[in-house]
Amino acid sequence: MNRYDETADIELDLTQEASLEKIELGNISILTVEERSAAVLNWKNRMVSEHVSARVFAGFFDKMVRAGLPARHLNAAQQGMAEELSHAVLCGRVLQAFGERASAPLPNPLPQVERHEDASPIEAVLRDAISIGACSETVAVALVGTEREQAASDGLRAVLDQILTDEVGHSRLGWKLLDEYLPRLGAREKKRLSRYLVDVFEHQLAFHKPFVDLPPMTDTGVAFGAPDGPSNFEVFVHTMTTITVPGLAARGLAANEAWNKAITHLRAHKKLAGTFDAAA
Amino acid sequence: MTTRIEARKKGLRMAAHLAVVTGVLAGAAAAAQGAPATPTTAQTESASGESASSENGVSALSALLRTNARGGNCGCAPCWGPPAPPAMSDPLPIFGEEYV
């Protein structure tokens, strides 16, 4: 009997979907070898990340069903799933415009999508709303919004505009759920959500840590999608400290305290929540 | 470089609108436009005691992460697709046992 080989590479191949339309990148011949390879690697990683993050919205959807949320929220989560998949195809089109294949290995294994079974159903939904909507997608809006301003061509800007529009919707979904359901929670659940914020902020810090290790990038490289580590890290920190943390605090969660606690854990060399070894 | 600073401001301004509870986050929108915001605890305390949202605060946090943290993803540039939310590290009972 054949057994599934858990160590085998699994290839995400979007060449067929990506080939359905073409994107004009502009004059890519002005890129140096380093700029081009940084941009191509970033678009490849984005393609994989967007495709895989459909699972995150699937998990969000599942929690909403368990919590008895109405169809309008379920539809928004389902839409988020479809949009992440379509972003992966858009990234694949950018790769093809560079003359690359729209395929790349998937992480194996994929990170587990947490079910939050230690929480009440609505609290589990709000944990996802915080992590996905208030943090990750709000940071994504700031990052994509920054990058679209520097895009090299109308074609690339159109790709970023589409992704940005969708990320705005994903972020809004999280904030909307917080506005609608947080006031209905009891003091105990709110307190537990405030504690959860420490884990979320540590997870965000760890997730965005690779920006710290990346070098700066030229304007030309950035215009084609190569990442500038210091600039992106600055956008991340500003988003968290001037938008997300105050936004959560304004809704009655102990977000300032949680952020400071996450930093304290970092100072104490404590293993940050949600981290895993890249090689694992 | 000015273009890049302007681009960052625009990106942050877009994000700031998302978190707004009527009137409460006017400071965030102002910060995104380069005006001083009303400081929050998160802004006023960071790795070195500097504002985490100031240039020095960003540097301090960056240095702290470089030395004290392991990367939480594949090690490449963090992408836009949201990562799976973390588990709660210190679960608390939903009903029954009291906690502080």
Coordinates of C-alpha atoms in Angstrom, one line a residue:
Chain A
M1 CA 0.0 0.0 0.0
N2 CA 1.3 3.5 -0.9
R3 CA 1.8 5.8 2.1
Y4 CA 1.9 9.5 1.9
D5 CA 5.4 10.8 2.2
E6 CA 5.2 13.6 4.7
T7 CA 8.7 14.9 3.8
A8 CA 8.0 15.2 0.0
D9 CA 7.9 18.7 -1.5
I10 CA 4.5 19.8 -2.6
E11 CA 4.5 22.3 -5.5
L12 CA 1.9 25.0 -5.8
D13 CA 1.5 25.4 -9.6
L14 CA -0.7 28.3 -10.7
T15 CA 0.7 28.6 -14.2
Q16 CA -2.6 27.8 -15.9
E17 CA -4.7 30.4 -13.9
A18 CA -2.0 33.0 -14.1
S19 CA -1.7 32.6 -17.9
L20 CA -5.3 33.7 -18.5
E21 CA -4.3 37.4 -18.3
K22 CA -1.1 39.3 -18.8
I23 CA 0.3 42.1 -16.7
E24 CA 2.5 45.0 -18.0
L25 CA 5.3 45.4 -15.5
G26 CA 7.1 48.2 -17.3
N27 CA 10.8 48.3 -18.1
I28 CA 12.3 45.4 -16.1
S29 CA 15.6 45.7 -17.9
I30 CA 16.5 48.7 -15.6
L31 CA 16.7 46.3 -12.6
T32 CA 20.1 45.0 -11.5
V33 CA 20.4 41.3 -11.0
E34 CA 20.1 41.7 -7.2
E35 CA 17.0 43.9 -7.5
R36 CA 15.3 41.5 -9.9
S37 CA 16.0 38.4 -7.9
A38 CA 14.8 40.1 -4.7
A39 CA 11.6 41.1 -6.4
V40 CA 11.0 37.7 -8.0
L41 CA 11.6 35.9 -4.7
N42 CA 9.2 38.3 -2.9
W43 CA 6.4 37.8 -5.5
K44 CA 7.0 34.0 -5.3
N45 CA 6.7 34.1 -1.5
R46 CA 3.6 36.3 -1.7
M47 CA 2.0 33.9 -4.2
V48 CA 2.4 31.0 -1.7
S49 CA 1.5 33.1 1.4
E50 CA -1.7 34.4 -0.2
H51 CA -2.8 30.9 -1.4
V52 CA -2.1 29.3 2.0
S53 CA -3.8 32.1 3.9
A54 CA -7.1 31.0 2.4
R55 CA -7.0 28.3 5.1
V56 CA -6.9 31.1 7.7
F57 CA -10.2 32.4 6.4
A58 CA -11.6 28.9 6.3
G59 CA -10.8 28.6 10.0
F60 CA -12.3 32.0 10.6
F61 CA -15.5 30.9 8.7
D62 CA -15.6 27.6 10.8
K63 CA -15.5 29.5 14.0
M64 CA -18.2 31.9 12.9
V65 CA -20.5 29.0 12.0
R66 CA -19.8 27.5 15.5
A67 CA -20.7 30.9 17.1
G68 CA -24.0 31.2 15.2
L69 CA -23.0 34.3 13.3
P70 CA -25.3 35.6 10.6
A71 CA -24.8 35.0 6.9
R72 CA -23.4 38.5 6.2
H73 CA -20.3 37.7 8.3
L74 CA -20.0 34.2 6.9
N75 CA -20.2 35.6 3.4
A76 CA -17.4 38.0 4.2
A77 CA -15.2 35.3 5.5
Q78 CA -15.9 33.1 2.5
Q79 CA -15.2 36.1 0.2
G80 CA -11.9 36.6 2.1
M81 CA -11.0 33.0 1.3
A82 CA -11.7 33.5 -2.4
E83 CA -9.8 36.8 -2.5
E84 CA -6.7 35.3 -1.0
L85 CA -6.7 32.6 -3.7
S86 CA -7.2 35.3 -6.4
H87 CA -4.3 37.3 -4.9
A88 CA -2.1 34.2 -5.3
V89 CA -3.0 34.1 -9.0
L90 CA -2.3 37.9 -9.4
C91 CA 1.2 37.3 -7.8
G92 CA 1.6 34.4 -10.3
R93 CA 0.8 36.8 -13.1
V94 CA 3.5 39.2 -11.9
L95 CA 6.0 36.3 -11.8
Q96 CA 5.1 35.4 -15.4
A97 CA 5.5 39.0 -16.5
F98 CA 9.1 38.7 -15.1
G99 CA 9.5 35.6 -17.3
E100 CA 9.3 33.3 -14.3
R101 CA 7.0 30.3 -13.7
A102 CA 4.0 30.8 -11.4
S103 CA 4.9 27.8 -9.2
A104 CA 6.7 27.3 -5.9
P105 CA 7.0 24.8 -3.2
L106 CA 4.4 24.9 -0.4
P107 CA 5.6 24.9 3.2
N108 CA 5.4 21.4 4.5
P109 CA 3.9 21.0 6.9
L110 CA 1.6 24.0 6.8
P111 CA 1.2 25.8 10.2
Q112 CA -1.8 24.5 12.2
V113 CA -4.9 26.7 12.1
E114 CA -5.8 27.2 15.7
R115 CA -9.4 26.3 16.7
H116 CA -9.4 28.1 20.1
E117 CA -11.3 25.3 21.8
D118 CA -10.3 26.8 25.1
A119 CA -12.6 29.8 24.4
S120 CA -16.3 30.3 24.0
P121 CA -17.4 30.2 20.4
I122 CA -17.8 34.0 20.1
E123 CA -14.6 34.6 22.0
A124 CA -12.8 32.3 19.5
V125 CA -14.2 34.4 16.6
L126 CA -13.0 37.6 18.3
R127 CA -9.5 36.1 18.8
D128 CA -9.4 35.6 15.0
A129 CA -10.9 39.0 14.4
I130 CA -8.0 40.5 16.4
S131 CA -5.2 38.5 15.0
I132 CA -6.4 38.5 11.3
G133 CA -8.3 41.7 11.0
A134 CA -7.0 44.2 13.6
C135 CA -3.4 43.1 13.3
S136 CA -2.3 41.2 10.2
E137 CA -4.7 42.7 7.6
T138 CA -4.4 46.3 9.0
V139 CA -0.6 46.0 8.7
A140 CA -1.1 44.6 5.2
V141 CA -3.2 47.6 4.2
A142 CA -0.4 49.9 5.4
L143 CA 2.3 47.9 3.6
V144 CA 0.4 47.4 0.3
G145 CA -0.8 51.0 0.5
T146 CA 2.8 52.1 0.8
E147 CA 4.0 49.9 -2.0
R148 CA 1.3 50.9 -4.5
E149 CA 2.4 54.5 -4.3
Q150 CA 5.8 53.5 -5.5
A151 CA 4.7 51.0 -8.2
A152 CA 6.8 51.0 -11.4
S153 CA 3.9 50.8 -13.8
D154 CA 0.1 51.1 -14.2
G155 CA -0.1 47.3 -14.5
L156 CA 1.7 46.6 -11.3
R157 CA -0.3 49.4 -9.6
A158 CA -3.6 47.8 -10.7
V159 CA -2.5 44.5 -9.1
L160 CA -1.6 46.3 -5.9
D161 CA -4.9 48.2 -6.0
Q162 CA -6.9 45.0 -6.3
I163 CA -5.0 43.4 -3.4
L164 CA -5.3 46.6 -1.3
T165 CA -9.1 46.9 -1.8
D166 CA -9.5 43.3 -0.7
E167 CA -7.2 43.7 2.3
V168 CA -9.2 46.7 3.4
G169 CA -12.3 44.5 3.4
H170 CA -10.5 41.8 5.4
S171 CA -9.3 44.3 8.0
R172 CA -12.8 45.9 8.2
L173 CA -14.3 42.5 8.9
G174 CA -12.2 42.1 11.9
W175 CA -12.8 45.6 13.3
K176 CA -16.6 45.3 12.6
L177 CA -16.8 42.0 14.4
L178 CA -15.1 43.6 17.4
D179 CA -17.5 46.6 17.3
E180 CA -20.5 44.3 17.1
Y181 CA -19.7 41.5 19.5
L182 CA -17.1 42.8 22.0
P183 CA -19.7 44.9 23.9
R184 CA -21.8 41.7 24.3
L185 CA -19.0 39.8 26.1
G186 CA -18.9 39.5 29.9
A187 CA -16.1 40.9 32.0
R188 CA -14.5 37.5 32.2
E189 CA -14.3 36.9 28.5
K190 CA -13.0 40.5 27.9
K191 CA -10.3 39.9 30.4
R192 CA -9.3 36.7 28.7
L193 CA -9.2 38.4 25.3
S194 CA -7.0 41.1 26.8
R195 CA -4.6 38.4 27.9
Y196 CA -4.8 36.8 24.5
L197 CA -3.5 40.1 23.1
V198 CA -0.1 39.4 24.6
D199 CA 0.1 36.2 22.5
V200 CA -1.1 38.1 19.4
F201 CA 1.4 40.9 19.7
E202 CA 4.3 38.5 20.3
H203 CA 3.2 36.5 17.3
Q204 CA 3.1 39.7 15.2
L205 CA 6.5 40.8 16.4
A206 CA 8.0 37.3 15.6
F207 CA 6.2 37.2 12.2
H208 CA 7.6 40.6 11.1
K209 CA 11.0 39.9 12.6
P210 CA 12.5 38.9 9.2
F211 CA 12.1 42.6 8.1
V212 CA 14.7 43.4 10.6
D213 CA 17.2 41.1 9.0
L214 CA 16.5 42.3 5.4
P215 CA 18.7 45.0 3.9
P216 CA 17.4 48.3 2.6
M217 CA 16.4 48.2 -1.1
T218 CA 16.8 50.8 -3.9
D219 CA 13.7 52.8 -5.1
T220 CA 13.9 50.9 -8.4
G221 CA 13.8 47.5 -6.6
V222 CA 10.9 48.6 -4.4
A223 CA 9.0 49.9 -7.4
F224 CA 9.0 46.3 -8.8
G225 CA 8.2 44.6 -5.4
A226 CA 11.6 43.9 -3.9
P227 CA 11.2 44.3 -0.1
D228 CA 13.0 47.1 1.9
G229 CA 13.5 45.6 5.3
P230 CA 13.9 48.8 7.4
S231 CA 11.1 50.7 5.7
N232 CA 8.7 47.8 6.0
F233 CA 9.6 47.3 9.6
E234 CA 8.9 50.9 10.3
V235 CA 5.5 50.6 8.7
F236 CA 4.7 47.6 10.8
V237 CA 5.7 49.2 14.1
H238 CA 3.8 52.4 13.3
T239 CA 0.7 50.5 12.4
M240 CA 0.8 48.5 15.5
T241 CA 1.6 51.3 17.9
T242 CA -0.5 54.1 16.4
I243 CA -3.4 52.2 14.9
T244 CA -3.9 48.7 16.2
V245 CA -3.0 49.0 19.9
P246 CA -5.0 52.3 20.3
G247 CA -7.9 50.9 18.3
L248 CA -8.1 47.8 20.6
A249 CA -7.7 50.0 23.7
A250 CA -10.5 52.3 22.5
R251 CA -12.7 49.2 22.4
G252 CA -12.0 48.4 26.0
L253 CA -9.2 45.9 25.8
A254 CA -6.0 46.2 27.8
A255 CA -4.0 46.6 24.6
N256 CA -1.4 49.0 25.8
E257 CA -0.5 46.7 28.7
A258 CA -0.5 43.7 26.4
W259 CA 1.9 45.5 24.0
N260 CA 4.2 46.4 26.8
K261 CA 4.1 42.9 28.2
A262 CA 5.0 41.5 24.8
I263 CA 8.0 43.8 24.7
T264 CA 9.0 42.8 28.2
H265 CA 8.9 39.1 27.1
L266 CA 11.1 40.0 24.2
R267 CA 13.6 41.8 26.5
A268 CA 13.7 38.7 28.7
H269 CA 14.5 36.5 25.8
K270 CA 11.3 34.6 26.3
K271 CA 10.2 32.4 23.4
L272 CA 7.5 34.5 21.7
A273 CA 4.1 33.1 21.2
G274 CA 3.3 31.5 17.9
T275 CA 6.9 31.1 16.9
F276 CA 8.3 28.0 15.3
D277 CA 11.6 27.1 13.8
A278 CA 11.8 27.8 10.1
A279 CA 13.4 24.4 9.7
A280 CA 10.6 22.6 11.5
Chain B
M1 CA 13.5 59.2 -0.2
T2 CA 10.8 61.9 0.1
T3 CA 8.7 59.8 -2.2
R4 CA 9.2 56.9 0.1
I5 CA 8.2 58.8 3.2
E6 CA 5.1 60.1 1.5
A7 CA 4.2 56.6 0.4
R8 CA 4.5 55.4 4.0
K9 CA 2.3 58.2 5.2
K10 CA -0.3 57.3 2.6
G11 CA -0.2 53.6 3.5
L12 CA -0.5 54.4 7.2
R13 CA -3.3 56.9 6.6
M14 CA -5.3 54.2 4.8
A15 CA -4.8 51.7 7.7
A16 CA -5.7 54.3 10.3
H17 CA -9.1 54.8 8.9
L18 CA -9.9 51.1 9.4
A19 CA -9.5 51.1 13.2
V20 CA -11.5 54.3 13.8
V21 CA -14.1 54.4 16.5
T22 CA -15.8 57.7 15.8
G23 CA -13.5 60.4 17.0
V24 CA -11.3 58.2 19.2
L25 CA -8.5 57.5 16.8
A26 CA -8.2 61.0 15.4
G27 CA -4.7 60.8 16.9
A28 CA -3.8 57.8 14.8
A29 CA -5.0 59.5 11.6
A30 CA -3.0 62.6 12.6
A31 CA 0.1 60.5 13.3
A32 CA -0.2 58.9 9.9
Q33 CA -0.2 62.4 8.4
G34 CA 2.9 63.3 10.3
A35 CA 1.3 65.3 13.0
P36 CA 1.9 64.5 16.6
A37 CA -0.6 62.0 18.1
T38 CA -1.8 61.8 21.6
P39 CA 0.6 59.4 23.1
T40 CA -0.6 56.0 24.2
T41 CA 1.3 53.7 26.6
A42 CA 2.3 51.6 23.6
Q43 CA 3.8 54.6 21.9
T44 CA 5.5 55.9 24.9
E45 CA 7.2 52.8 26.2
S46 CA 9.3 50.4 24.1
A47 CA 12.5 48.6 24.1
S48 CA 14.6 51.5 25.3
G49 CA 12.0 53.5 26.9
E50 CA 11.6 55.6 23.7
S51 CA 8.5 56.0 21.8
A52 CA 8.0 52.8 19.7
S53 CA 6.6 54.8 16.9
S54 CA 9.4 57.3 16.8
E55 CA 12.4 56.7 14.6
N56 CA 14.6 55.8 17.6
G57 CA 11.9 53.6 19.0
V58 CA 11.7 51.6 15.8
S59 CA 15.4 51.2 15.9
A60 CA 15.4 50.0 19.5
L61 CA 12.7 47.5 18.8
S62 CA 14.5 46.4 15.7
A63 CA 17.7 45.8 17.7
L64 CA 15.8 43.9 20.4
L65 CA 14.1 41.6 17.9
R66 CA 17.4 41.0 16.1
T67 CA 19.1 39.8 19.3
N68 CA 16.3 38.3 21.3
A69 CA 13.8 36.7 18.9
R70 CA 13.5 33.9 16.5
G71 CA 11.7 34.5 13.2
G72 CA 8.1 33.4 13.3
N73 CA 7.7 32.5 9.6
C74 CA 9.8 31.0 6.8
G75 CA 12.5 33.6 7.4
C76 CA 11.7 35.4 4.1
A77 CA 10.1 38.8 3.9
P78 CA 6.8 38.7 5.7
C79 CA 3.9 38.5 3.2
W80 CA 0.5 40.1 3.3
G81 CA -1.5 36.9 3.6
P82 CA -2.5 36.7 7.3
P83 CA -0.7 33.9 9.3
A84 CA -2.7 31.5 11.3
P85 CA -3.6 33.2 14.6
P86 CA -1.6 31.9 17.6
A87 CA -3.0 29.7 20.4
M88 CA -3.5 31.3 23.8
S89 CA -0.4 30.4 25.7
D90 CA -2.0 30.7 29.1
P91 CA -5.5 29.4 28.8
L92 CA -8.0 30.4 31.5
P93 CA -11.2 28.7 32.4
I94 CA -14.3 30.0 30.8
F95 CA -16.5 29.2 33.7
G96 CA -15.9 28.3 37.4
E97 CA -12.4 29.0 38.7
E98 CA -11.7 32.6 39.4
Y99 CA -8.5 34.3 38.1
V100 CA -6.8 37.5 38.6

